[in-house]
Coordinates of C-alpha atoms in Angstrom, one line a residue:
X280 CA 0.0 0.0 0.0
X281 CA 1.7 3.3 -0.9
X282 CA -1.3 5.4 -0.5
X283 CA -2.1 8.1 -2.7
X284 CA -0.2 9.7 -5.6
X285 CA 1.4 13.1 -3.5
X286 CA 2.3 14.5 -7.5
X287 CA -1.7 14.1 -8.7
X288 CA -3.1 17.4 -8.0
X289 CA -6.6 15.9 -7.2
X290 CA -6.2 12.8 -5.3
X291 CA -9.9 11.8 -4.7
X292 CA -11.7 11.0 -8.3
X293 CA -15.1 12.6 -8.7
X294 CA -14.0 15.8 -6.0
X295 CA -12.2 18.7 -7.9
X296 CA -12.5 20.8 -5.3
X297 CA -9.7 18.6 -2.6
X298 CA -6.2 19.8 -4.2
X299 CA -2.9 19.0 -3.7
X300 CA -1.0 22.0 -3.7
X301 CA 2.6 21.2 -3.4
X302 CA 2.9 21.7 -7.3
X303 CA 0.3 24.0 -8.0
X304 CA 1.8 26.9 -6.7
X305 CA 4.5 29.0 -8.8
X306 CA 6.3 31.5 -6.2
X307 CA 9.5 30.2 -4.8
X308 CA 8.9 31.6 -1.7
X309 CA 5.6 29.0 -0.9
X310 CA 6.9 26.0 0.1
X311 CA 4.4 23.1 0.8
X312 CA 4.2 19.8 1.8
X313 CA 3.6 16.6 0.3
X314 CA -0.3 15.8 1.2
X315 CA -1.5 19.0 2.3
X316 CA -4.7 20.3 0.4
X317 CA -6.7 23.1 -0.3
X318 CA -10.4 22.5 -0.1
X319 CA -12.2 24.7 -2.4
X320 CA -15.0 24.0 -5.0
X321 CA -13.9 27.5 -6.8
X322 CA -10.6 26.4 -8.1
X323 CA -8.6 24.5 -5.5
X324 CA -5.3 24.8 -7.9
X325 CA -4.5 28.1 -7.2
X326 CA -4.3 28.2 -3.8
X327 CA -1.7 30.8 -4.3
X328 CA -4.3 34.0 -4.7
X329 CA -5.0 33.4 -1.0
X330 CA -1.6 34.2 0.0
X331 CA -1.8 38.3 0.2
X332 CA 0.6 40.8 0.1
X333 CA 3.4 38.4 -0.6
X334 CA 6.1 40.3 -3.1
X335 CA 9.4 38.6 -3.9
X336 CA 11.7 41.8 -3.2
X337 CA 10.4 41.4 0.6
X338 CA 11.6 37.9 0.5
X339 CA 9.2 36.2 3.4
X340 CA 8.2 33.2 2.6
X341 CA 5.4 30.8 3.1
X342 CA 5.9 27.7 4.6
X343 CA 3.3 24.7 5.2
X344 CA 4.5 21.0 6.5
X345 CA 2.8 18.0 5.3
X346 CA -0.6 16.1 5.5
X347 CA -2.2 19.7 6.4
X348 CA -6.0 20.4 6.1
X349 CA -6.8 23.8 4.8
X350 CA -10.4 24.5 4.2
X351 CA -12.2 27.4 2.0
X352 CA -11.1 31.2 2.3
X353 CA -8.1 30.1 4.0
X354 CA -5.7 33.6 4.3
X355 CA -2.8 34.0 4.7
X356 CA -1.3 38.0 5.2
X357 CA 2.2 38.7 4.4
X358 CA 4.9 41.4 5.0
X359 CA 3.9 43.5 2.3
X360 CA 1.1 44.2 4.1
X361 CA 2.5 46.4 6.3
X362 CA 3.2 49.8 6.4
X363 CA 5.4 52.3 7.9
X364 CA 3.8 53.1 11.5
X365 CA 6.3 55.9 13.2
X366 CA 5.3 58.8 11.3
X367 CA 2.1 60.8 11.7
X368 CA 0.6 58.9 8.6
X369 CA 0.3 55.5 8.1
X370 CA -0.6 56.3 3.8
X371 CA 1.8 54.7 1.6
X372 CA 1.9 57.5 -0.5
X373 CA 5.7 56.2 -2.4
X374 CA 3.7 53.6 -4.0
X375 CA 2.1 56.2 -6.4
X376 CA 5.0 57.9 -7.8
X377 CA 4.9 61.3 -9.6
X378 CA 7.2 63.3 -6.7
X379 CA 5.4 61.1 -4.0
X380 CA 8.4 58.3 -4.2
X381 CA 10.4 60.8 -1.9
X382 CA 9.4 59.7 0.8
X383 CA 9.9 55.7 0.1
X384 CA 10.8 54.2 3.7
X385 CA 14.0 52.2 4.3
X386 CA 13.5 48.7 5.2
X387 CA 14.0 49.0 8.2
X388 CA 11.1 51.5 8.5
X389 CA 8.3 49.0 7.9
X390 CA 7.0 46.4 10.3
X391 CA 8.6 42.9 9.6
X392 CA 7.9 39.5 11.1
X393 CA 9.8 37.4 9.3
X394 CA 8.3 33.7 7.8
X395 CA 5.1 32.5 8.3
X396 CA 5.7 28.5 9.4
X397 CA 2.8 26.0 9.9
X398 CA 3.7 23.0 10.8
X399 CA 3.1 19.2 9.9
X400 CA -0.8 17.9 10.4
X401 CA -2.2 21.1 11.1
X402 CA -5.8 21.8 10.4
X403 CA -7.2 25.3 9.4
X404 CA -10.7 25.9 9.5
X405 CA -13.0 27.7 6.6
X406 CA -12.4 31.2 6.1
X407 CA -9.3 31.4 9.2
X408 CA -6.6 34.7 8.6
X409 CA -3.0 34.2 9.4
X410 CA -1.1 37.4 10.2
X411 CA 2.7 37.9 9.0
X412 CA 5.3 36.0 11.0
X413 CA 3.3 33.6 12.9
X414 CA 4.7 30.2 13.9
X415 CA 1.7 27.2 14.4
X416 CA 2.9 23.9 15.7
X417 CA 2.8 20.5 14.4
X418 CA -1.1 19.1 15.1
X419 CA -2.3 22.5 16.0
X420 CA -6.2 23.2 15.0
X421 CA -7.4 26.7 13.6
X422 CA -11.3 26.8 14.3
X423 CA -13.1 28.6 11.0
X424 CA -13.0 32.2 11.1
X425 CA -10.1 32.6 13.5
X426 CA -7.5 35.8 13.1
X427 CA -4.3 34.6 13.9
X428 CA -2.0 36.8 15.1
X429 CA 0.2 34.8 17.7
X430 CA 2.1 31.9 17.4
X431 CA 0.2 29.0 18.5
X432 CA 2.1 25.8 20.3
X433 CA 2.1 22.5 19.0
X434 CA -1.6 20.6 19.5
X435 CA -3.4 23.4 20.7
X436 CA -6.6 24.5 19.1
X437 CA -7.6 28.3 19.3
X438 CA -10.2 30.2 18.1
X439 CA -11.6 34.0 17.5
X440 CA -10.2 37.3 16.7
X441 CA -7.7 37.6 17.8
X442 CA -7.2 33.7 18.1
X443 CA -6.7 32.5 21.7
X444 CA -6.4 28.5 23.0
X445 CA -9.4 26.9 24.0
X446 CA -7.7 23.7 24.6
X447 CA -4.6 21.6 24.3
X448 CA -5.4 18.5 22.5
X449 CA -3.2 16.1 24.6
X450 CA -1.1 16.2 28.0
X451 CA 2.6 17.8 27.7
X452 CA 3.9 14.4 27.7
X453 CA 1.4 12.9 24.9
X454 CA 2.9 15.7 22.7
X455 CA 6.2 15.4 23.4
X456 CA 6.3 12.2 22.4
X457 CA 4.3 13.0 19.2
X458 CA 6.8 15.6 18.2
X459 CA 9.8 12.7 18.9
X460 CA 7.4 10.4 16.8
X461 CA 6.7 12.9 13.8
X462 CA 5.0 10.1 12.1
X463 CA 4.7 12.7 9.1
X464 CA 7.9 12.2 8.2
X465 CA 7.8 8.7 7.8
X466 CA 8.2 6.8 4.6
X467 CA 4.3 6.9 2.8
X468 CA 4.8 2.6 3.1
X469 CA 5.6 2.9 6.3
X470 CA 2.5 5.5 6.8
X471 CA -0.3 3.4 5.2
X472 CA 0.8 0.4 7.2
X473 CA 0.4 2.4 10.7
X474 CA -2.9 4.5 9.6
X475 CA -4.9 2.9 12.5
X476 CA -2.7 4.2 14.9
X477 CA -1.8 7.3 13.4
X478 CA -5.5 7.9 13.9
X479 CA -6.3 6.4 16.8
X480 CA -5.4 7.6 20.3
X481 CA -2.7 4.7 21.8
X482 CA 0.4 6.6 22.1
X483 CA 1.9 3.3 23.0
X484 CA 0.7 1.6 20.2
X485 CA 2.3 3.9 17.9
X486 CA 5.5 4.1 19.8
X487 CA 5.5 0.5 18.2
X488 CA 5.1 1.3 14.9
X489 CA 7.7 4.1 15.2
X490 CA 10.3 1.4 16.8
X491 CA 9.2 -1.2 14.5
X492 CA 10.1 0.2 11.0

């Protein structure tokens, strides 16, 4: 059993709308896991026109693990975004030209948060917003319509505007070893031969599979 094809951009026959989008995105600076889909009935291949503000000569990229679950209207806000907050105006009047570029801020001028990083089995709920910079660990859960603007740890689930935790999925020492585990990283063999554990809730039992090879 070798599962799915990760290179066939829609895995389930009949469903156009559940995409693959390692390979259908064209920046450089999106990088995506094998596995992870869009869900979308308006076009699930380009995925891309949901990352905002993202311009190469800022250089942040986007970076999503593997086996992630990203529903509809999924957001994502980059560092072009911002603008220059330590003057009087906030207006980006450069942008226009015609004697306004005179005032074109330094770099160092405008707000930056560096990479935005989810991790590996994450899922993001319909219509969720993640702001520039924010860090979500492995197995974390974005409820639908969630503003994220703080990092969120690994197997936590938040929700709202801004996004707070609700609850942590497992105890500290559940996660920990989940995080040693990293099943997601296995071999897709060895994957498909351990699904009922990888699903189920036996830490010990998968422990196993993780020794066993």
């Amino acid at each position: 059993m070798n599962g799915p094809d990760p290179l066939d951009p829609h895995p389930m026959p009949g469903f156009p709308q559940v995409c693959y989008i390692r390979n259908t995105v064209a920046s450089p600076n999106i990088l995506i896991g094998d596995y992870t889909y869009y869900d979308d009935p308006e076009d699930a291949e380009h995925f891309e026109r949901n990352v905002l503000y993202h311009y190469p000569f800022i250089g942040d990229k986007l970076v999503i693990g593997r086996f992630c679950a990203l529903a509809r209207g999924v957001r994502f806000i980059m560092n072009g975004a911002n603008h220059k907050m330590s003057g009087f105006s906030t207006y980006p009047f450069q942008i226009f030209g015609q004697g306004w570029e005179k005032v074109m801020p330094d770099a160092g001028d405008l707000p930056y948060k560096g990479d935005t990083v989810i991790g590996n089995d994450v899922w993001i709920g319909y219509g969720a917003m993640i702001l520039p910079g924010v860090k979500v660990g492995n197995g974390a859960i974005i409820a639908a319509g969630s503003v994220v603007s703080r990092n969120v740890p690994a197997y936590t689930v938040v929700a709202g505007n801004p996004a707070q935790p609700v609850k942590q999925r497992f105890s500290p020492d559940i996660v920990a070893a989940l995080e040693e585990i990293a099943w997601w990283n296995w071999p897709v063999q060895k994957i498909s031969r351990h699904l009922a554990e990888i699903v189920g809730g036996d830490i010990e039992a998968l422990r196993r599979c993780a020794a066993a090879g």
